[in-house]
Amino acid sequence: MKKTRKVYVGDVAIGGGSPISIQSMTTKETKNIEEVVKQINDFEKAGCDISRSAINSIEDARAISEIKKKTNLPFVADIQFDYKLALAACENESDAIRLNPGNIGAPWKIKEVIEACKFHNIPIRVGVNSGSVKQEFLDKFKGVNASSICYSAMEEIELLEKNNFHDIAVSLKASSVNLTIESYRKFSEMSDYPLHLGVTEAGSPKKGIVKSAIGIGTLLAEGIGDTIRVSLTSDPSDEIIAGKDILKALDLRREGIDLISCPTCARTKVDLIEIVNQGEEKLYKIDKNLKVAIMGCPVNGPGEAREADIGIACGHGEGLIFRKGEIIKKVPEDKLLTELLSEIEKIG
Ligand code: SF4
């Protein structure tokens, strides 16, 4: 894992070898306190570590301290242009600010925001999106590419560093997976600020999860990246589940049930798709860190799923329950799922 500086968003550490955290963003107007509180609490239940909300008005900023009283996740205030909103977010106990100092304008305004962040001891995430690279960098590097994205981000960082502020995280998002990967790779060679990974405008869950898994997954597998957000045109809980699945697939998070199942073949004599769908719903509610297998046949199933902590191998009329590849009992086929759940209950 690439060694980066560590920043804290509330009590969640980002960078410096800390566990990779998952972020998502609320979709309700932040001034609607109860709606936002519900969303953030749902995020927490789904396994999110850090929540971000758009701050578009002074009412939104003032809502932060109320929201924080009723939620546990660290709160990031997303500010576009208005430095006064950034100041108000700091005063109202935001745990981090997402803004680009270049969007704020006059240097004295940037200085005021930085002083407020220093005073409240909160970090700033700067971010460049492939759609918002400044003309100057587009001209210099001949279009939108990893260089123009990275140097654009560096310019934002310099505005903070000039004011002796280093509590920074960085994102460099592009809707192209290749450009996202190239940009983060390049930036991680240039700087040791912690990186917030994401593929922006990834689309619907069907396409977006694939794009994000490739983009975020490739970088994480190379040791690049400290916190992630999967952006989907969907309910934010889908982003969190996808984020968890990416981390689990890379063994970067072992939390809850990791379900594996076989692709089925001519040896499968049951409706395995239906069994897996039913099983998934029940298993994802279990708060245990286990790898569970649902396999289509009793001959190859237990062996193929040897790395699972526990699993079932469906047969014809009867099936097997196995642990770590060893068969522990034979049960009627229609009792397999119930038996699996009761065996999981016995595991401490
Ligand atoms: Fe086929 Fe059995 Fe392998 Fe599933 S576990 S793919 S049913 S051989």
mmCIF file of C-alpha atoms and ligand atoms in Angstrom:
data_model
loop_
_atom_site.group_PDB
_atom_site.id
_atom_site.type_symbol
_atom_site.label_atom_id
_atom_site.label_comp_id
_atom_site.label_asym_id
_atom_site.label_seq_id
_atom_site.Cartn_x
_atom_site.Cartn_y
_atom_site.Cartn_z
ATOM 1 C CA MET A 1 0.000 0.000 0.000
ATOM 2 C CA LYS A 2 1.355 3.396 -0.962
ATOM 3 C CA LYS A 3 2.200 5.343 2.195
ATOM 4 C CA THR A 4 0.231 8.573 2.387
ATOM 5 C CA ARG A 5 -0.247 11.234 5.021
ATOM 6 C CA LYS A 6 -3.023 10.647 7.494
ATOM 7 C CA VAL A 7 -5.973 12.993 7.926
ATOM 8 C CA TYR A 8 -8.949 12.567 10.236
ATOM 9 C CA VAL A 9 -12.563 13.115 9.272
ATOM 10 C CA GLY A 10 -14.139 13.026 12.713
ATOM 11 C CA ASP A 11 -12.849 9.802 14.228
ATOM 12 C CA VAL A 12 -12.230 8.118 10.849
ATOM 13 C CA ALA A 13 -8.616 8.155 9.708
ATOM 14 C CA ILE A 14 -7.896 8.427 5.991
ATOM 15 C CA GLY A 15 -4.459 7.521 4.680
ATOM 16 C CA GLY A 16 -1.258 6.502 6.419
ATOM 17 C CA GLY A 17 -2.180 2.813 6.215
ATOM 18 C CA SER A 18 -5.640 3.227 7.795
ATOM 19 C CA PRO A 19 -8.408 0.860 6.653
ATOM 20 C CA ILE A 20 -9.991 1.998 3.377
ATOM 21 C CA SER A 21 -13.172 3.874 4.274
ATOM 22 C CA ILE A 22 -16.426 4.006 2.311
ATOM 23 C CA GLN A 23 -18.216 7.258 1.625
ATOM 24 C CA SER A 24 -21.568 8.222 0.220
ATOM 25 C CA MET A 25 -23.590 11.377 -0.242
ATOM 26 C CA THR A 26 -27.052 12.321 0.981
ATOM 27 C CA THR A 27 -29.600 13.287 -1.636
ATOM 28 C CA LYS A 28 -32.069 15.341 0.427
ATOM 29 C CA GLU A 29 -31.734 19.084 0.975
ATOM 30 C CA THR A 30 -29.512 19.389 4.019
ATOM 31 C CA LYS A 31 -31.812 21.889 5.746
ATOM 32 C CA ASN A 32 -34.433 19.112 5.894
ATOM 33 C CA ILE A 33 -32.821 17.804 9.041
ATOM 34 C CA GLU A 34 -35.017 14.774 9.743
ATOM 35 C CA GLU A 35 -34.758 13.434 6.177
ATOM 36 C CA VAL A 36 -30.985 13.822 6.141
ATOM 37 C CA VAL A 37 -30.643 12.255 9.585
ATOM 38 C CA LYS A 38 -32.606 9.235 8.392
ATOM 39 C CA GLN A 39 -30.420 8.897 5.302
ATOM 40 C CA ILE A 40 -27.185 9.155 7.274
ATOM 41 C CA ASN A 41 -28.386 6.610 9.840
ATOM 42 C CA ASP A 42 -29.338 4.275 6.971
ATOM 43 C CA PHE A 43 -25.837 4.804 5.530
ATOM 44 C CA GLU A 44 -24.343 3.751 8.836
ATOM 45 C CA LYS A 45 -26.452 0.579 8.929
ATOM 46 C CA ALA A 46 -25.398 -0.244 5.364
ATOM 47 C CA GLY A 47 -21.689 -0.026 6.328
ATOM 48 C CA CYS A 48 -20.773 3.518 5.277
ATOM 49 C CA ASP A 49 -17.937 5.236 7.187
ATOM 50 C CA ILE A 50 -18.246 8.892 6.142
ATOM 51 C CA SER A 51 -21.239 10.851 4.879
ATOM 52 C CA ARG A 52 -21.199 13.987 2.714
ATOM 53 C CA SER A 53 -23.963 16.510 2.128
ATOM 54 C CA ALA A 54 -24.291 19.459 -0.233
ATOM 55 C CA ILE A 55 -24.362 22.830 1.531
ATOM 56 C CA ASN A 56 -26.183 25.209 -0.772
ATOM 57 C CA SER A 57 -27.519 27.775 1.697
ATOM 58 C CA ILE A 58 -26.922 29.163 5.147
ATOM 59 C CA GLU A 59 -29.918 27.079 6.356
ATOM 60 C CA ASP A 60 -28.125 23.963 5.132
ATOM 61 C CA ALA A 61 -24.956 24.974 6.984
ATOM 62 C CA ARG A 62 -26.853 25.713 10.198
ATOM 63 C CA ALA A 63 -28.546 22.311 10.002
ATOM 64 C CA ILE A 64 -25.194 20.509 10.350
ATOM 65 C CA SER A 65 -24.874 20.769 14.135
ATOM 66 C CA GLU A 66 -28.466 19.491 14.576
ATOM 67 C CA ILE A 67 -27.841 16.614 12.153
ATOM 68 C CA LYS A 68 -24.659 15.726 14.008
ATOM 69 C CA LYS A 69 -26.504 15.416 17.310
ATOM 70 C CA LYS A 70 -28.678 12.673 15.799
ATOM 71 C CA THR A 71 -26.108 10.758 13.735
ATOM 72 C CA ASN A 72 -22.803 8.983 14.300
ATOM 73 C CA LEU A 73 -21.025 9.197 10.961
ATOM 74 C CA PRO A 74 -18.490 11.958 10.343
ATOM 75 C CA PHE A 75 -20.083 14.752 8.296
ATOM 76 C CA VAL A 76 -18.446 16.312 5.237
ATOM 77 C CA ALA A 77 -19.823 19.643 3.992
ATOM 78 C CA ASP A 78 -19.705 19.936 0.214
ATOM 79 C CA ILE A 79 -19.294 23.592 -0.782
ATOM 80 C CA GLN A 80 -19.181 24.937 -4.314
ATOM 81 C CA PHE A 81 -18.356 28.656 -4.395
ATOM 82 C CA ASP A 82 -19.454 30.544 -1.308
ATOM 83 C CA TYR A 83 -16.731 30.939 1.300
ATOM 84 C CA LYS A 84 -19.335 32.078 3.857
ATOM 85 C CA LEU A 85 -20.980 28.657 3.650
ATOM 86 C CA ALA A 86 -17.617 27.028 4.303
ATOM 87 C CA LEU A 87 -17.129 29.229 7.377
ATOM 88 C CA ALA A 88 -20.656 28.429 8.583
ATOM 89 C CA ALA A 89 -20.067 24.686 8.041
ATOM 90 C CA CYS A 90 -16.901 24.904 10.185
ATOM 91 C CA GLU A 91 -18.769 26.773 12.927
ATOM 92 C CA ASN A 92 -21.556 24.196 12.806
ATOM 93 C CA GLU A 93 -19.230 21.268 13.542
ATOM 94 C CA SER A 94 -18.690 19.818 10.109
ATOM 95 C CA ASP A 95 -15.909 17.204 10.285
ATOM 96 C CA ALA A 96 -14.443 18.081 6.890
ATOM 97 C CA ILE A 97 -14.974 20.444 4.004
ATOM 98 C CA ARG A 98 -15.064 19.499 0.347
ATOM 99 C CA LEU A 99 -14.218 22.502 -1.777
ATOM 100 C CA ASN A 100 -11.784 23.801 -4.322
ATOM 101 C CA PRO A 101 -10.124 26.968 -3.069
ATOM 102 C CA GLY A 102 -9.802 28.097 -6.698
ATOM 103 C CA ASN A 103 -13.603 28.406 -6.824
ATOM 104 C CA ILE A 104 -13.773 30.707 -3.831
ATOM 105 C CA GLY A 105 -12.094 33.716 -5.385
ATOM 106 C CA ALA A 106 -10.118 36.347 -3.498
ATOM 107 C CA PRO A 107 -7.068 35.101 -1.565
ATOM 108 C CA TRP A 108 -8.372 36.675 1.676
ATOM 109 C CA LYS A 109 -11.520 34.528 1.424
ATOM 110 C CA ILE A 110 -9.422 31.392 0.954
ATOM 111 C CA LYS A 111 -7.323 32.433 3.937
ATOM 112 C CA GLU A 112 -10.396 32.872 6.123
ATOM 113 C CA VAL A 113 -11.681 29.402 5.228
ATOM 114 C CA ILE A 114 -8.277 27.861 5.898
ATOM 115 C CA GLU A 115 -7.980 29.635 9.243
ATOM 116 C CA ALA A 116 -11.438 28.305 10.210
ATOM 117 C CA CYS A 117 -10.441 24.757 9.215
ATOM 118 C CA LYS A 118 -7.208 25.068 11.201
ATOM 119 C CA PHE A 119 -9.085 26.430 14.197
ATOM 120 C CA HIS A 120 -11.620 23.598 14.117
ATOM 121 C CA ASN A 121 -8.942 21.062 13.146
ATOM 122 C CA ILE A 122 -10.750 19.752 10.085
ATOM 123 C CA PRO A 123 -9.393 18.670 6.701
ATOM 124 C CA ILE A 124 -10.272 19.897 3.239
ATOM 125 C CA ARG A 125 -10.765 17.618 0.252
ATOM 126 C CA VAL A 126 -9.892 19.199 -3.039
ATOM 127 C CA GLY A 127 -10.971 17.492 -6.185
ATOM 128 C CA VAL A 128 -10.661 17.763 -9.899
ATOM 129 C CA ASN A 129 -13.263 16.346 -12.175
ATOM 130 C CA SER A 130 -12.360 15.685 -15.814
ATOM 131 C CA GLY A 131 -15.161 18.104 -16.768
ATOM 132 C CA SER A 132 -13.795 20.964 -14.654
ATOM 133 C CA VAL A 133 -10.129 21.143 -15.654
ATOM 134 C CA LYS A 134 -9.135 24.789 -16.119
ATOM 135 C CA GLN A 135 -8.539 26.092 -19.643
ATOM 136 C CA GLU A 136 -4.956 26.970 -18.771
ATOM 137 C CA PHE A 137 -4.159 23.300 -18.108
ATOM 138 C CA LEU A 138 -6.172 22.088 -21.086
ATOM 139 C CA ASP A 139 -4.039 24.353 -23.301
ATOM 140 C CA LYS A 140 -0.766 23.449 -21.632
ATOM 141 C CA PHE A 141 -1.318 19.659 -21.711
ATOM 142 C CA LYS A 142 -3.391 19.539 -24.892
ATOM 143 C CA GLY A 143 -6.774 18.508 -23.579
ATOM 144 C CA VAL A 144 -8.263 16.460 -20.762
ATOM 145 C CA ASN A 145 -5.688 13.886 -19.717
ATOM 146 C CA ALA A 146 -3.897 12.649 -16.598
ATOM 147 C CA SER A 147 -1.417 15.557 -16.707
ATOM 148 C CA SER A 148 -4.006 18.316 -16.995
ATOM 149 C CA ILE A 149 -6.094 16.691 -14.242
ATOM 150 C CA CYS A 150 -3.126 16.208 -11.880
ATOM 151 C CA TYR A 151 -1.641 19.678 -12.365
ATOM 152 C CA SER A 152 -5.083 21.207 -11.937
ATOM 153 C CA ALA A 153 -5.326 19.426 -8.575
ATOM 154 C CA MET A 154 -1.809 20.567 -7.669
ATOM 155 C CA GLU A 155 -2.813 24.166 -8.257
ATOM 156 C CA GLU A 156 -5.689 23.781 -5.776
ATOM 157 C CA ILE A 157 -3.343 22.173 -3.261
ATOM 158 C CA GLU A 158 -0.804 24.983 -3.631
ATOM 159 C CA LEU A 159 -3.468 27.521 -2.700
ATOM 160 C CA LEU A 160 -3.850 25.663 0.592
ATOM 161 C CA GLU A 161 -0.159 25.015 1.150
ATOM 162 C CA LYS A 162 0.621 28.701 0.613
ATOM 163 C CA ASN A 163 -1.375 29.254 3.784
ATOM 164 C CA ASN A 164 0.530 26.526 5.556
ATOM 165 C CA PHE A 165 -2.393 24.086 5.401
ATOM 166 C CA HIS A 166 -1.609 20.420 4.793
ATOM 167 C CA ASP A 167 -4.652 18.634 6.189
ATOM 168 C CA ILE A 168 -5.696 17.664 2.674
ATOM 169 C CA ALA A 169 -7.265 14.762 0.787
ATOM 170 C CA VAL A 170 -7.499 14.713 -2.995
ATOM 171 C CA SER A 171 -9.857 13.297 -5.613
ATOM 172 C CA LEU A 172 -9.323 13.200 -9.384
ATOM 173 C CA LYS A 173 -12.456 11.872 -10.953
ATOM 174 C CA ALA A 174 -13.181 11.122 -14.573
ATOM 175 C CA SER A 175 -16.088 9.266 -16.136
ATOM 176 C CA SER A 176 -13.592 7.302 -18.227
ATOM 177 C CA VAL A 177 -12.224 4.363 -16.257
ATOM 178 C CA ASN A 178 -8.844 4.460 -18.012
ATOM 179 C CA LEU A 179 -8.417 8.169 -17.426
ATOM 180 C CA THR A 180 -9.377 7.765 -13.774
ATOM 181 C CA ILE A 181 -6.774 5.035 -13.300
ATOM 182 C CA GLU A 182 -4.045 6.953 -15.157
ATOM 183 C CA SER A 183 -4.735 10.169 -13.254
ATOM 184 C CA TYR A 184 -4.580 8.580 -9.802
ATOM 185 C CA ARG A 185 -1.467 6.609 -10.732
ATOM 186 C CA LYS A 186 0.264 9.766 -11.892
ATOM 187 C CA PHE A 187 -0.836 11.789 -8.898
ATOM 188 C CA SER A 188 0.285 9.163 -6.407
ATOM 189 C CA GLU A 189 3.800 9.514 -7.865
ATOM 190 C CA MET A 190 3.638 13.286 -7.472
ATOM 191 C CA SER A 191 2.256 13.589 -3.948
ATOM 192 C CA ASP A 192 1.638 11.773 -0.681
ATOM 193 C CA TYR A 193 -1.707 13.341 0.163
ATOM 194 C CA PRO A 194 -4.359 10.682 0.814
ATOM 195 C CA LEU A 195 -6.565 9.877 -2.151
ATOM 196 C CA HIS A 196 -10.348 9.677 -2.370
ATOM 197 C CA LEU A 197 -11.071 7.274 -5.244
ATOM 198 C CA GLY A 198 -14.074 7.271 -7.517
ATOM 199 C CA VAL A 199 -15.213 7.003 -11.097
ATOM 200 C CA THR A 200 -17.583 9.891 -11.595
ATOM 201 C CA GLU A 201 -20.929 9.739 -13.391
ATOM 202 C CA ALA A 202 -20.523 5.966 -13.502
ATOM 203 C CA GLY A 203 -24.198 5.535 -14.372
ATOM 204 C CA SER A 204 -26.870 3.035 -13.391
ATOM 205 C CA PRO A 205 -25.963 0.202 -10.997
ATOM 206 C CA LYS A 206 -25.667 -2.268 -13.860
ATOM 207 C CA LYS A 207 -22.902 -0.337 -15.639
ATOM 208 C CA GLY A 208 -21.683 1.837 -12.794
ATOM 209 C CA ILE A 209 -20.738 -1.017 -10.503
ATOM 210 C CA VAL A 210 -18.636 -2.631 -13.241
ATOM 211 C CA LYS A 211 -16.910 0.667 -14.071
ATOM 212 C CA SER A 212 -16.280 1.462 -10.410
ATOM 213 C CA ALA A 213 -15.090 -2.037 -9.602
ATOM 214 C CA ILE A 214 -12.551 -1.857 -12.417
ATOM 215 C CA GLY A 215 -11.458 1.726 -11.762
ATOM 216 C CA ILE A 216 -11.390 1.703 -7.971
ATOM 217 C CA GLY A 217 -10.435 -1.982 -7.777
ATOM 218 C CA THR A 218 -7.426 -1.661 -10.088
ATOM 219 C CA LEU A 219 -6.048 1.247 -8.097
ATOM 220 C CA LEU A 220 -6.633 -0.380 -4.718
ATOM 221 C CA ALA A 221 -4.981 -3.580 -5.949
ATOM 222 C CA GLU A 222 -1.933 -1.448 -6.792
ATOM 223 C CA GLY A 223 -1.955 0.021 -3.290
ATOM 224 C CA ILE A 224 -3.294 3.403 -4.442
ATOM 225 C CA GLY A 225 -6.249 4.986 -2.645
ATOM 226 C CA ASP A 226 -7.317 5.625 0.927
ATOM 227 C CA THR A 227 -11.073 6.159 0.816
ATOM 228 C CA ILE A 228 -13.667 5.354 -1.851
ATOM 229 C CA ARG A 229 -17.012 6.442 -3.168
ATOM 230 C CA VAL A 230 -18.908 4.452 -5.757
ATOM 231 C CA SER A 231 -21.079 6.979 -7.644
ATOM 232 C CA LEU A 232 -24.293 5.459 -8.971
ATOM 233 C CA THR A 233 -27.528 6.820 -10.370
ATOM 234 C CA SER A 234 -29.387 4.919 -7.694
ATOM 235 C CA ASP A 235 -30.233 4.812 -4.024
ATOM 236 C CA PRO A 236 -27.050 5.693 -2.066
ATOM 237 C CA SER A 237 -27.294 2.382 -0.182
ATOM 238 C CA ASP A 238 -26.424 0.667 -3.494
ATOM 239 C CA GLU A 239 -23.211 2.715 -3.579
ATOM 240 C CA ILE A 240 -22.293 1.579 -0.083
ATOM 241 C CA ILE A 241 -23.015 -2.096 -0.797
ATOM 242 C CA ALA A 242 -20.975 -1.889 -4.018
ATOM 243 C CA GLY A 243 -18.130 -0.179 -2.123
ATOM 244 C CA LYS A 244 -18.146 -2.934 0.481
ATOM 245 C CA ASP A 245 -18.178 -5.598 -2.214
ATOM 246 C CA ILE A 246 -15.150 -4.014 -3.932
ATOM 247 C CA LEU A 247 -13.230 -3.954 -0.653
ATOM 248 C CA LYS A 248 -14.284 -7.512 0.199
ATOM 249 C CA ALA A 249 -13.280 -8.782 -3.236
ATOM 250 C CA LEU A 250 -9.778 -7.437 -2.594
ATOM 251 C CA ASP A 251 -9.721 -8.748 0.991
ATOM 252 C CA LEU A 252 -9.460 -5.173 2.221
ATOM 253 C CA ARG A 253 -12.545 -5.518 4.385
ATOM 254 C CA ARG A 254 -13.957 -8.601 6.014
ATOM 255 C CA GLU A 255 -17.248 -7.588 7.431
ATOM 256 C CA GLY A 256 -20.529 -9.458 7.323
ATOM 257 C CA ILE A 257 -21.243 -12.447 5.139
ATOM 258 C CA ASP A 258 -19.267 -12.887 1.939
ATOM 259 C CA LEU A 259 -21.453 -15.126 -0.212
ATOM 260 C CA ILE A 260 -19.908 -17.222 -2.937
ATOM 261 C CA SER A 261 -21.869 -19.486 -5.265
ATOM 262 C CA CYS A 262 -21.070 -21.608 -8.286
ATOM 263 C CA PRO A 263 -22.098 -20.647 -11.828
ATOM 264 C CA THR A 264 -24.188 -23.874 -12.150
ATOM 265 C CA CYS A 265 -23.683 -26.427 -14.879
ATOM 266 C CA ALA A 266 -25.369 -29.545 -16.270
ATOM 267 C CA ARG A 267 -24.747 -31.263 -12.907
ATOM 268 C CA THR A 268 -27.031 -28.809 -11.084
ATOM 269 C CA LYS A 269 -30.378 -30.434 -10.295
ATOM 270 C CA VAL A 270 -31.995 -27.556 -8.354
ATOM 271 C CA ASP A 271 -33.009 -23.976 -9.067
ATOM 272 C CA LEU A 272 -29.760 -22.621 -7.669
ATOM 273 C CA ILE A 273 -30.457 -19.046 -8.773
ATOM 274 C CA GLU A 274 -33.617 -19.001 -6.660
ATOM 275 C CA ILE A 275 -31.825 -20.589 -3.678
ATOM 276 C CA VAL A 276 -28.990 -18.029 -3.884
ATOM 277 C CA ASN A 277 -31.462 -15.149 -4.144
ATOM 278 C CA GLN A 278 -33.362 -16.393 -1.097
ATOM 279 C CA GLY A 279 -30.139 -17.087 0.781
ATOM 280 C CA GLU A 280 -28.583 -13.723 -0.054
ATOM 281 C CA GLU A 281 -31.478 -11.828 1.458
ATOM 282 C CA LYS A 282 -31.250 -13.755 4.744
ATOM 283 C CA LEU A 283 -27.464 -13.987 4.927
ATOM 284 C CA TYR A 284 -26.814 -10.277 4.442
ATOM 285 C CA LYS A 285 -28.708 -9.599 7.659
ATOM 286 C CA ILE A 286 -26.274 -11.714 9.693
ATOM 287 C CA ASP A 287 -23.636 -9.751 11.558
ATOM 288 C CA LYS A 288 -20.790 -12.294 11.356
ATOM 289 C CA ASN A 289 -17.605 -12.209 9.319
ATOM 290 C CA LEU A 290 -17.924 -15.433 7.346
ATOM 291 C CA LYS A 291 -17.437 -16.667 3.821
ATOM 292 C CA VAL A 292 -20.512 -18.728 2.948
ATOM 293 C CA ALA A 293 -20.844 -20.928 -0.153
ATOM 294 C CA ILE A 294 -23.961 -22.074 -1.974
ATOM 295 C CA MET A 295 -22.939 -24.703 -4.497
ATOM 296 C CA GLY A 296 -24.908 -26.592 -7.115
ATOM 297 C CA CYS A 297 -23.801 -30.195 -6.624
ATOM 298 C CA PRO A 298 -22.555 -32.397 -3.799
ATOM 299 C CA VAL A 299 -19.703 -33.955 -5.777
ATOM 300 C CA ASN A 300 -17.606 -30.928 -6.686
ATOM 301 C CA GLY A 301 -19.295 -28.283 -4.509
ATOM 302 C CA PRO A 302 -17.510 -28.733 -1.161
ATOM 303 C CA GLY A 303 -14.118 -28.988 -2.847
ATOM 304 C CA GLU A 304 -14.653 -26.032 -5.155
ATOM 305 C CA ALA A 305 -15.681 -23.933 -2.161
ATOM 306 C CA ARG A 306 -12.907 -25.195 0.138
ATOM 307 C CA GLU A 307 -11.996 -21.651 1.238
ATOM 308 C CA ALA A 308 -15.550 -21.008 2.527
ATOM 309 C CA ASP A 309 -16.110 -21.115 6.280
ATOM 310 C CA ILE A 310 -19.393 -22.926 5.767
ATOM 311 C CA GLY A 311 -21.596 -23.859 2.839
ATOM 312 C CA ILE A 312 -24.212 -26.056 1.276
ATOM 313 C CA ALA A 313 -23.966 -28.284 -1.760
ATOM 314 C CA CYS A 314 -27.397 -28.866 -3.257
ATOM 315 C CA GLY A 315 -28.204 -32.307 -4.608
ATOM 316 C CA HIS A 316 -31.194 -34.150 -5.886
ATOM 317 C CA GLY A 317 -33.516 -34.877 -2.976
ATOM 318 C CA GLU A 318 -30.774 -34.282 -0.419
ATOM 319 C CA GLY A 319 -27.737 -32.085 -0.031
ATOM 320 C CA LEU A 320 -24.678 -31.477 2.112
ATOM 321 C CA ILE A 321 -23.610 -28.954 4.698
ATOM 322 C CA PHE A 322 -19.845 -28.491 4.812
ATOM 323 C CA ARG A 323 -17.308 -26.490 6.771
ATOM 324 C CA LYS A 324 -13.903 -25.638 5.290
ATOM 325 C CA GLY A 325 -14.448 -28.265 2.601
ATOM 326 C CA GLU A 326 -15.321 -31.046 5.111
ATOM 327 C CA ILE A 327 -18.844 -32.500 5.004
ATOM 328 C CA ILE A 328 -20.543 -32.228 8.377
ATOM 329 C CA LYS A 329 -24.035 -33.474 7.568
ATOM 330 C CA LYS A 330 -26.485 -34.630 4.950
ATOM 331 C CA VAL A 331 -29.965 -33.014 4.974
ATOM 332 C CA PRO A 332 -33.107 -33.133 2.838
ATOM 333 C CA GLU A 333 -32.790 -30.695 -0.014
ATOM 334 C CA ASP A 334 -35.703 -28.492 1.070
ATOM 335 C CA LYS A 335 -34.114 -28.020 4.535
ATOM 336 C CA LEU A 336 -30.679 -27.012 3.250
ATOM 337 C CA LEU A 337 -31.060 -23.259 3.595
ATOM 338 C CA THR A 338 -32.696 -23.454 7.042
ATOM 339 C CA GLU A 339 -29.995 -25.848 8.257
ATOM 340 C CA LEU A 340 -27.284 -23.601 6.852
ATOM 341 C CA LEU A 341 -28.679 -20.638 8.781
ATOM 342 C CA SER A 342 -28.917 -22.598 12.032
ATOM 343 C CA GLU A 343 -25.327 -23.873 11.626
ATOM 344 C CA ILE A 344 -24.179 -20.288 11.053
ATOM 345 C CA GLU A 345 -25.951 -19.286 14.251
ATOM 346 C CA LYS A 346 -23.806 -21.800 16.164
ATOM 347 C CA ILE A 347 -20.573 -20.247 14.893
ATOM 348 C CA GLY A 348 -19.274 -17.851 17.539
HETATM 349 FE FE1 SF4 B 1 -21.318 -27.615 -11.611
HETATM 350 FE FE2 SF4 B 1 -21.125 -28.642 -9.152
HETATM 351 FE FE3 SF4 B 1 -19.249 -26.935 -10.017
HETATM 352 FE FE4 SF4 B 1 -21.683 -26.024 -9.455
HETATM 353 S S1 SF4 B 1 -20.241 -26.953 -8.011
HETATM 354 S S2 SF4 B 1 -20.493 -25.574 -11.284
HETATM 355 S S3 SF4 B 1 -22.972 -27.739 -10.083
HETATM 356 S S4 SF4 B 1 -19.692 -28.958 -10.840
#
